[in-house]
mmCIF file of C-alpha atoms in Angstrom:
data_model
loop_
_atom_site.group_PDB
_atom_site.id
_atom_site.type_symbol
_atom_site.label_atom_id
_atom_site.label_comp_id
_atom_site.label_asym_id
_atom_site.label_seq_id
_atom_site.Cartn_x
_atom_site.Cartn_y
_atom_site.Cartn_z
ATOM 1 C CA MET C 1 0.611 -0.108 0.301
ATOM 2 C CA LYS C 2 1.262 3.875 0.137
ATOM 3 C CA ASP C 3 2.834 5.828 2.812
ATOM 4 C CA LEU C 4 -0.371 8.220 2.650
ATOM 5 C CA SER C 5 1.584 10.669 4.461
ATOM 6 C CA ARG C 6 3.228 11.489 0.914
ATOM 7 C CA LEU C 7 -1.090 12.796 -0.478
ATOM 8 C CA PHE C 8 0.234 15.417 2.239
ATOM 9 C CA GLU C 9 3.453 16.524 0.999
ATOM 10 C CA VAL C 10 2.938 19.695 -1.596
ATOM 11 C CA PRO C 11 4.715 17.959 -4.889
ATOM 12 C CA PHE C 12 5.382 21.672 -6.214
ATOM 13 C CA ASP C 13 7.107 23.013 -3.281
ATOM 14 C CA ASP C 14 10.356 20.646 -5.397
ATOM 15 C CA PRO C 15 13.719 23.155 -5.212
ATOM 16 C CA TYR C 16 14.947 21.999 -8.359
ATOM 17 C CA LEU C 17 11.483 23.090 -9.906
ATOM 18 C CA SER C 18 11.951 26.415 -11.681
ATOM 19 C CA LEU C 19 9.311 29.716 -11.822
ATOM 20 C CA GLY C 20 9.137 28.934 -15.773
ATOM 21 C CA HIS C 21 8.750 25.574 -15.542
ATOM 22 C CA LEU C 22 6.211 26.427 -12.611
ATOM 23 C CA LEU C 23 4.309 29.180 -14.503
ATOM 24 C CA ALA C 24 3.668 27.869 -17.758
ATOM 25 C CA PHE C 25 2.345 24.345 -16.044
ATOM 26 C CA ALA C 26 -0.320 27.152 -13.491
ATOM 27 C CA THR C 27 -1.326 28.890 -16.929
ATOM 28 C CA ASP C 28 -1.994 25.805 -18.479
ATOM 29 C CA HIS C 29 -3.384 24.174 -15.823
ATOM 30 C CA LEU C 30 -5.817 27.368 -14.940
ATOM 31 C CA GLN C 31 -7.135 27.222 -18.716
ATOM 32 C CA ARG C 32 -8.059 23.716 -18.856
ATOM 33 C CA MET C 33 -9.569 23.815 -15.612
ATOM 34 C CA ILE C 34 -11.772 27.197 -17.608
ATOM 35 C CA ALA C 35 -12.748 24.387 -20.202
ATOM 36 C CA ASN C 36 -13.382 22.093 -18.208
ATOM 37 C CA ASN C 37 -15.342 22.774 -15.452
ATOM 38 C CA PRO C 38 -18.845 20.274 -14.742
ATOM 39 C CA ALA C 39 -21.224 21.924 -12.797
ATOM 40 C CA SER C 40 -19.463 24.457 -11.959
ATOM 41 C CA ALA C 41 -17.579 22.897 -9.607
ATOM 42 C CA LEU C 42 -14.313 24.471 -10.312
ATOM 43 C CA ASP C 43 -15.035 27.485 -9.971
ATOM 44 C CA ALA C 44 -13.350 29.045 -6.771
ATOM 45 C CA ARG C 45 -10.681 26.165 -7.422
ATOM 46 C CA ILE C 46 -10.559 29.396 -10.704
ATOM 47 C CA ALA C 47 -10.770 32.283 -8.883
ATOM 48 C CA ALA C 48 -7.998 31.213 -6.273
ATOM 49 C CA THR C 49 -5.565 29.985 -8.567
ATOM 50 C CA GLN C 50 -6.245 33.479 -10.889
ATOM 51 C CA ASP C 51 -5.650 35.403 -7.842
ATOM 52 C CA ALA C 52 -1.910 33.342 -7.195
ATOM 53 C CA LEU C 53 -1.235 33.755 -10.762
ATOM 54 C CA ALA C 54 -1.563 37.566 -10.090
ATOM 55 C CA GLN C 55 0.094 37.816 -7.205
ATOM 56 C CA VAL C 56 2.816 35.903 -8.265
ATOM 57 C CA ASN C 57 2.687 38.456 -11.478
ATOM 58 C CA THR C 58 3.201 41.104 -10.065
ATOM 59 C CA PHE C 59 5.734 41.076 -7.365
ATOM 60 C CA PHE C 60 8.410 39.368 -10.083
ATOM 61 C CA SER C 61 7.357 42.792 -12.182
ATOM 62 C CA GLU C 62 8.584 44.792 -9.270
ATOM 63 C CA ASP C 63 11.271 43.108 -8.888
ATOM 64 C CA ASN C 64 12.657 44.044 -12.189
ATOM 65 C CA THR C 65 11.826 47.535 -11.099
ATOM 66 C CA SER C 66 13.486 47.514 -7.581
ATOM 67 C CA LEU C 67 16.756 45.794 -9.922
ATOM 68 C CA GLY C 68 16.562 49.427 -12.483
ATOM 69 C CA LEU C 69 16.868 51.806 -9.611
ATOM 70 C CA ARG C 70 19.100 49.661 -7.655
ATOM 71 C CA LYS C 71 21.239 49.421 -11.202
ATOM 72 C CA GLY C 72 21.326 53.116 -10.881
ATOM 73 C CA GLN C 73 21.930 53.536 -7.671
ATOM 74 C CA LYS C 74 25.369 51.449 -7.859
ATOM 75 C CA MET C 75 25.987 53.643 -11.263
ATOM 76 C CA ALA C 76 25.687 56.696 -8.784
ATOM 77 C CA LYS C 77 28.056 55.360 -6.328
ATOM 78 C CA ARG C 78 30.614 54.625 -9.071
ATOM 79 C CA LYS C 79 30.559 57.888 -9.935
ATOM 80 C CA PHE C 80 31.004 59.477 -6.301
ATOM 81 C CA ARG C 81 33.654 57.968 -6.211
ATOM 82 C CA ALA C 82 35.475 57.985 -9.328
ATOM 83 C CA GLY C 83 35.050 60.990 -9.101
ATOM 84 C CA LEU C 84 35.885 61.892 -5.525
ATOM 85 C CA ARG C 85 40.458 61.280 -5.987
ATOM 86 C CA ALA C 86 40.370 64.185 -7.358
ATOM 87 C CA LYS C 87 37.695 66.836 -5.128
ATOM 88 C CA ILE C 88 40.014 65.379 -1.853
ATOM 89 C CA ALA C 89 42.878 65.997 -3.755
ATOM 90 C CA LYS C 90 41.877 69.311 -4.786
ATOM 91 C CA LEU C 91 41.448 69.777 -0.648
ATOM 92 C CA ALA C 92 44.355 68.332 0.109
ATOM 93 C CA GLY C 93 46.273 71.363 -2.037
ATOM 94 C CA ALA C 94 43.924 74.141 -0.748
ATOM 95 C CA VAL C 95 45.452 72.452 3.756
ATOM 96 C CA MET C 96 48.970 72.280 2.042
ATOM 97 C CA ALA C 97 49.579 75.862 0.382
ATOM 98 C CA ARG C 98 48.346 77.171 4.293
ATOM 99 C CA TYR C 99 49.785 74.956 6.640
ATOM 100 C CA GLY C 100 52.700 73.389 4.419
ATOM 101 C CA LEU C 101 52.452 69.074 4.495
ATOM 102 C CA ARG C 102 53.014 66.688 7.380
ATOM 103 C CA THR C 103 51.734 69.347 9.268
ATOM 104 C CA ALA C 104 49.577 69.054 12.823
ATOM 105 C CA LEU C 105 46.931 71.164 10.637
ATOM 106 C CA TYR C 106 47.265 69.228 7.910
ATOM 107 C CA LEU C 107 47.180 65.701 9.437
ATOM 108 C CA GLU C 108 44.032 67.151 11.514
ATOM 109 C CA CYS C 109 42.264 67.551 8.799
ATOM 110 C CA PHE C 110 42.928 64.736 6.465
ATOM 111 C CA PRO C 111 44.057 61.917 9.792
ATOM 112 C CA HIS C 112 44.594 59.008 8.436
ATOM 113 C CA GLY C 113 44.909 60.528 4.529
ATOM 114 C CA ARG C 114 44.721 60.960 0.990
ATOM 115 C CA ARG C 115 44.603 57.686 0.409
ATOM 116 C CA ASN C 116 41.333 56.734 2.857
ATOM 117 C CA PHE C 117 39.077 58.294 1.624
ATOM 118 C CA ASN C 118 39.116 55.352 -1.996
ATOM 119 C CA ARG C 119 40.160 52.943 0.418
ATOM 120 C CA CYS C 120 37.463 52.794 3.539
ATOM 121 C CA THR C 121 34.074 51.125 2.392
ATOM 122 C CA ASP C 122 31.133 52.701 1.709
ATOM 123 C CA ASP C 123 29.576 52.799 5.263
ATOM 124 C CA GLN C 124 33.096 54.444 6.822
ATOM 125 C CA LEU C 125 33.143 57.166 3.811
ATOM 126 C CA GLY C 126 30.354 59.604 5.272
ATOM 127 C CA THR C 127 32.219 59.635 8.515
ATOM 128 C CA HIS C 128 35.769 60.404 6.983
ATOM 129 C CA LEU C 129 34.015 62.942 4.422
ATOM 130 C CA VAL C 130 31.952 64.639 7.633
ATOM 131 C CA VAL C 131 35.639 64.825 9.464
ATOM 132 C CA LEU C 132 37.260 66.202 6.617
ATOM 133 C CA ARG C 133 34.069 69.018 6.828
ATOM 134 C CA ASP C 134 34.058 69.755 10.342
ATOM 135 C CA ARG C 135 37.835 70.501 10.715
ATOM 136 C CA ILE C 136 37.732 72.437 6.968
ATOM 137 C CA ALA C 137 34.936 74.830 7.963
ATOM 138 C CA ALA C 138 37.141 75.338 11.677
ATOM 139 C CA HIS C 139 39.619 77.074 10.273
ATOM 140 C CA GLY C 140 37.544 78.423 6.734
ATOM 141 C CA THR C 141 38.836 81.427 7.823
ATOM 142 C CA ASP C 142 42.344 80.725 6.695
ATOM 143 C CA LEU C 143 41.128 78.327 4.083
ATOM 144 C CA GLY C 144 38.259 80.292 1.866
ATOM 145 C CA ALA C 145 35.096 79.855 1.336
ATOM 146 C CA THR C 146 35.296 77.679 -1.540
ATOM 147 C CA ALA C 147 37.238 75.256 0.880
ATOM 148 C CA VAL C 148 34.153 75.216 3.075
ATOM 149 C CA ALA C 149 31.197 75.085 0.529
ATOM 150 C CA GLU C 150 33.637 72.074 -1.298
ATOM 151 C CA ALA C 151 33.616 70.161 1.530
ATOM 152 C CA ALA C 152 30.113 70.289 2.255
ATOM 153 C CA ALA C 153 29.606 69.798 -0.929
ATOM 154 C CA LEU C 154 30.994 66.341 -0.480
ATOM 155 C CA VAL C 155 29.283 65.431 2.376
ATOM 156 C CA GLU C 156 26.023 66.922 1.812
ATOM 157 C CA GLY C 157 26.362 64.227 -1.988
ATOM 158 C CA TRP C 158 27.376 61.182 0.262
ATOM 159 C CA ALA C 159 24.811 60.950 2.269
ATOM 160 C CA SER C 160 21.385 61.245 -0.793
ATOM 161 C CA ILE C 161 23.614 58.956 -2.717
ATOM 162 C CA HIS C 162 24.225 56.550 -0.335
ATOM 163 C CA ALA C 163 20.596 56.776 1.038
ATOM 164 C CA ALA C 164 19.050 56.136 -1.157
ATOM 165 C CA SER C 165 21.507 52.935 -2.115
ATOM 166 C CA GLU C 166 20.550 51.201 1.750
ATOM 167 C CA ARG C 167 16.578 52.409 0.697
ATOM 168 C CA ALA C 168 17.201 50.361 -2.535
ATOM 169 C CA THR C 169 19.079 47.588 -1.054
ATOM 170 C CA GLY C 170 16.088 47.473 1.510
ATOM 171 C CA ALA C 171 13.036 47.055 -0.921
ATOM 172 C CA LYS C 172 15.080 44.523 -2.292
ATOM 173 C CA THR C 173 14.998 42.495 0.647
ATOM 174 C CA ALA C 174 11.167 43.238 0.485
ATOM 175 C CA THR C 175 10.637 42.027 -2.259
ATOM 176 C CA GLN C 176 12.084 39.035 -2.650
ATOM 177 C CA GLU C 177 10.408 38.005 0.449
ATOM 178 C CA ALA C 178 7.549 39.454 -0.769
ATOM 179 C CA LYS C 179 8.697 36.624 -3.560
ATOM 180 C CA LYS C 180 8.742 33.748 -2.023
ATOM 181 C CA LEU C 181 6.353 33.938 -0.350
ATOM 182 C CA ALA C 182 3.945 34.551 -3.623
ATOM 183 C CA ARG C 183 5.470 31.818 -5.298
ATOM 184 C CA GLU C 184 4.368 29.228 -1.676
ATOM 185 C CA HIS C 185 1.175 29.980 -2.581
ATOM 186 C CA LEU C 186 0.644 29.493 -5.541
ATOM 187 C CA GLN C 187 2.086 26.044 -5.188
ATOM 188 C CA LEU C 188 -0.012 25.895 -2.531
ATOM 189 C CA MET C 189 -3.060 26.640 -4.959
ATOM 190 C CA LEU C 190 -1.846 24.605 -7.595
ATOM 191 C CA TYR C 191 -2.004 21.093 -4.530
ATOM 192 C CA LEU C 192 -5.304 21.624 -3.503
ATOM 193 C CA ASN C 193 -6.257 21.940 -7.268
ATOM 194 C CA VAL C 194 -5.618 18.199 -7.405
ATOM 195 C CA VAL C 195 -6.907 17.654 -3.618
ATOM 196 C CA LYS C 196 -9.789 19.060 -5.718
ATOM 197 C CA LEU C 197 -9.623 16.950 -9.208
ATOM 198 C CA MET C 198 -9.058 14.219 -6.491
ATOM 199 C CA GLU C 199 -12.426 14.819 -5.192
ATOM 200 C CA LEU C 200 -13.795 15.015 -8.617
ATOM 201 C CA PHE C 201 -13.124 12.346 -9.701
ATOM 202 C CA PRO C 202 -12.317 9.468 -7.217
ATOM 203 C CA ARG C 203 -10.907 5.678 -9.224
ATOM 204 C CA GLN C 204 -10.243 7.441 -12.069
ATOM 205 C CA PRO C 205 -6.465 8.323 -13.075
ATOM 206 C CA GLU C 206 -6.958 9.287 -16.562
ATOM 207 C CA ARG C 207 -8.843 12.775 -15.512
ATOM 208 C CA CYS C 208 -5.154 13.989 -14.390
ATOM 209 C CA GLY C 209 -4.306 14.522 -17.740
ATOM 210 C CA LEU C 210 -6.957 16.208 -18.561
ATOM 211 C CA TYR C 211 -5.791 18.523 -16.419
ATOM 212 C CA LEU C 212 -2.468 18.453 -15.252
ATOM 213 C CA GLN C 213 -0.134 18.638 -17.752
ATOM 214 C CA GLN C 214 2.822 16.961 -16.249
ATOM 215 C CA SER C 215 6.262 17.129 -18.849
ATOM 216 C CA LEU C 216 5.681 20.781 -18.227
ATOM 217 C CA LEU C 217 6.682 21.499 -15.702
ATOM 218 C CA HIS C 218 10.638 19.740 -16.828
ATOM 219 C CA PRO C 219 12.568 20.600 -19.253
ATOM 220 C CA ARG C 220 12.263 19.582 -22.708
ATOM 221 C CA PRO C 221 15.304 17.027 -23.503
ATOM 222 C CA ARG C 222 17.604 18.138 -26.444
ATOM 223 C CA ARG C 223 16.684 16.969 -29.684
ATOM 224 C CA PRO C 224 19.407 15.123 -31.897
ATOM 225 C CA THR C 225 21.639 18.003 -33.970
ATOM 226 C CA SER C 226 20.942 15.081 -37.057
ATOM 227 C CA ASP C 227 18.897 11.361 -37.597
ATOM 228 C CA ALA C 228 21.835 10.236 -38.829
ATOM 229 C CA PRO C 229 24.206 7.865 -36.576
ATOM 230 C CA ALA C 230 26.939 9.097 -35.039
ATOM 231 C CA ALA C 231 30.349 7.871 -37.262
ATOM 232 C CA ALA C 232 32.684 5.181 -36.037
ATOM 233 C CA THR C 233 36.076 5.948 -34.670
ATOM 234 C CA VAL C 234 39.501 5.647 -36.559
ATOM 235 C CA PRO C 235 42.155 5.182 -34.895
ATOM 236 C CA GLU C 236 44.786 8.231 -36.343
ATOM 237 C CA THR C 237 47.504 5.134 -36.965
ATOM 238 C CA MET C 238 46.451 2.501 -38.863
ATOM 239 C CA PRO C 239 48.747 -0.756 -37.911
ATOM 240 C CA LEU C 240 50.771 -2.165 -40.840
ATOM 241 C CA SER C 241 49.565 -6.272 -41.126
ATOM 242 C CA PRO C 242 51.882 -9.224 -41.946
ATOM 243 C CA GLN C 243 51.912 -8.334 -45.351
ATOM 244 C CA ASN C 244 52.598 -5.367 -45.336
ATOM 245 C CA SER C 245 55.289 -4.693 -42.763
ATOM 246 C CA GLY C 246 58.593 -4.959 -43.463
#
């Protein structure tokens, strides 16, 4: 006898089942239920499946939109950091021109050196820029309004870019969770559809193919490029026969 506990498993939860195959199966299955709905017995299951498919399509479309936003934010970060070296060099030049190199006031503005601005992580960069802005502002009388304004602009520019990037990352996490839940819901609805069909057609396994095209859940095998049989392998060198040897 079959293990009855296996009937409680959701076969569509198979981790090797791709989303593409799941959607192809679900869409085909939905149309088959609509076309073969005796006495409207499948109305509730049709509605539940339509809703589950709509949720999956909505969340996966949102994920594509979020992907575009994330890529845009990453590009903005790369451009900012690519141009940062020259801007830091300009501010360092202003400090050196006024106080000299390796002086206490120079180290006050650049305690970790200029290269640190390019080597540090994104999360650390904001802190280093704030230190530079505050120290230049503290000596604004000597360094001039232009240096003060440029240092402040770096802090504001990076804060805006970094915050937007963090929001995009957070949205990605939320979207991924929503995608996971939507897919799991669809998988459950398909399982409940199978349960309903078993209820309607007990002892009639031949009805399965009318509603469930299981082949759509698996990738199609590759067709051979040619019907011709493979050529026999021929050795690169043929041994000489006794008649031809010598």
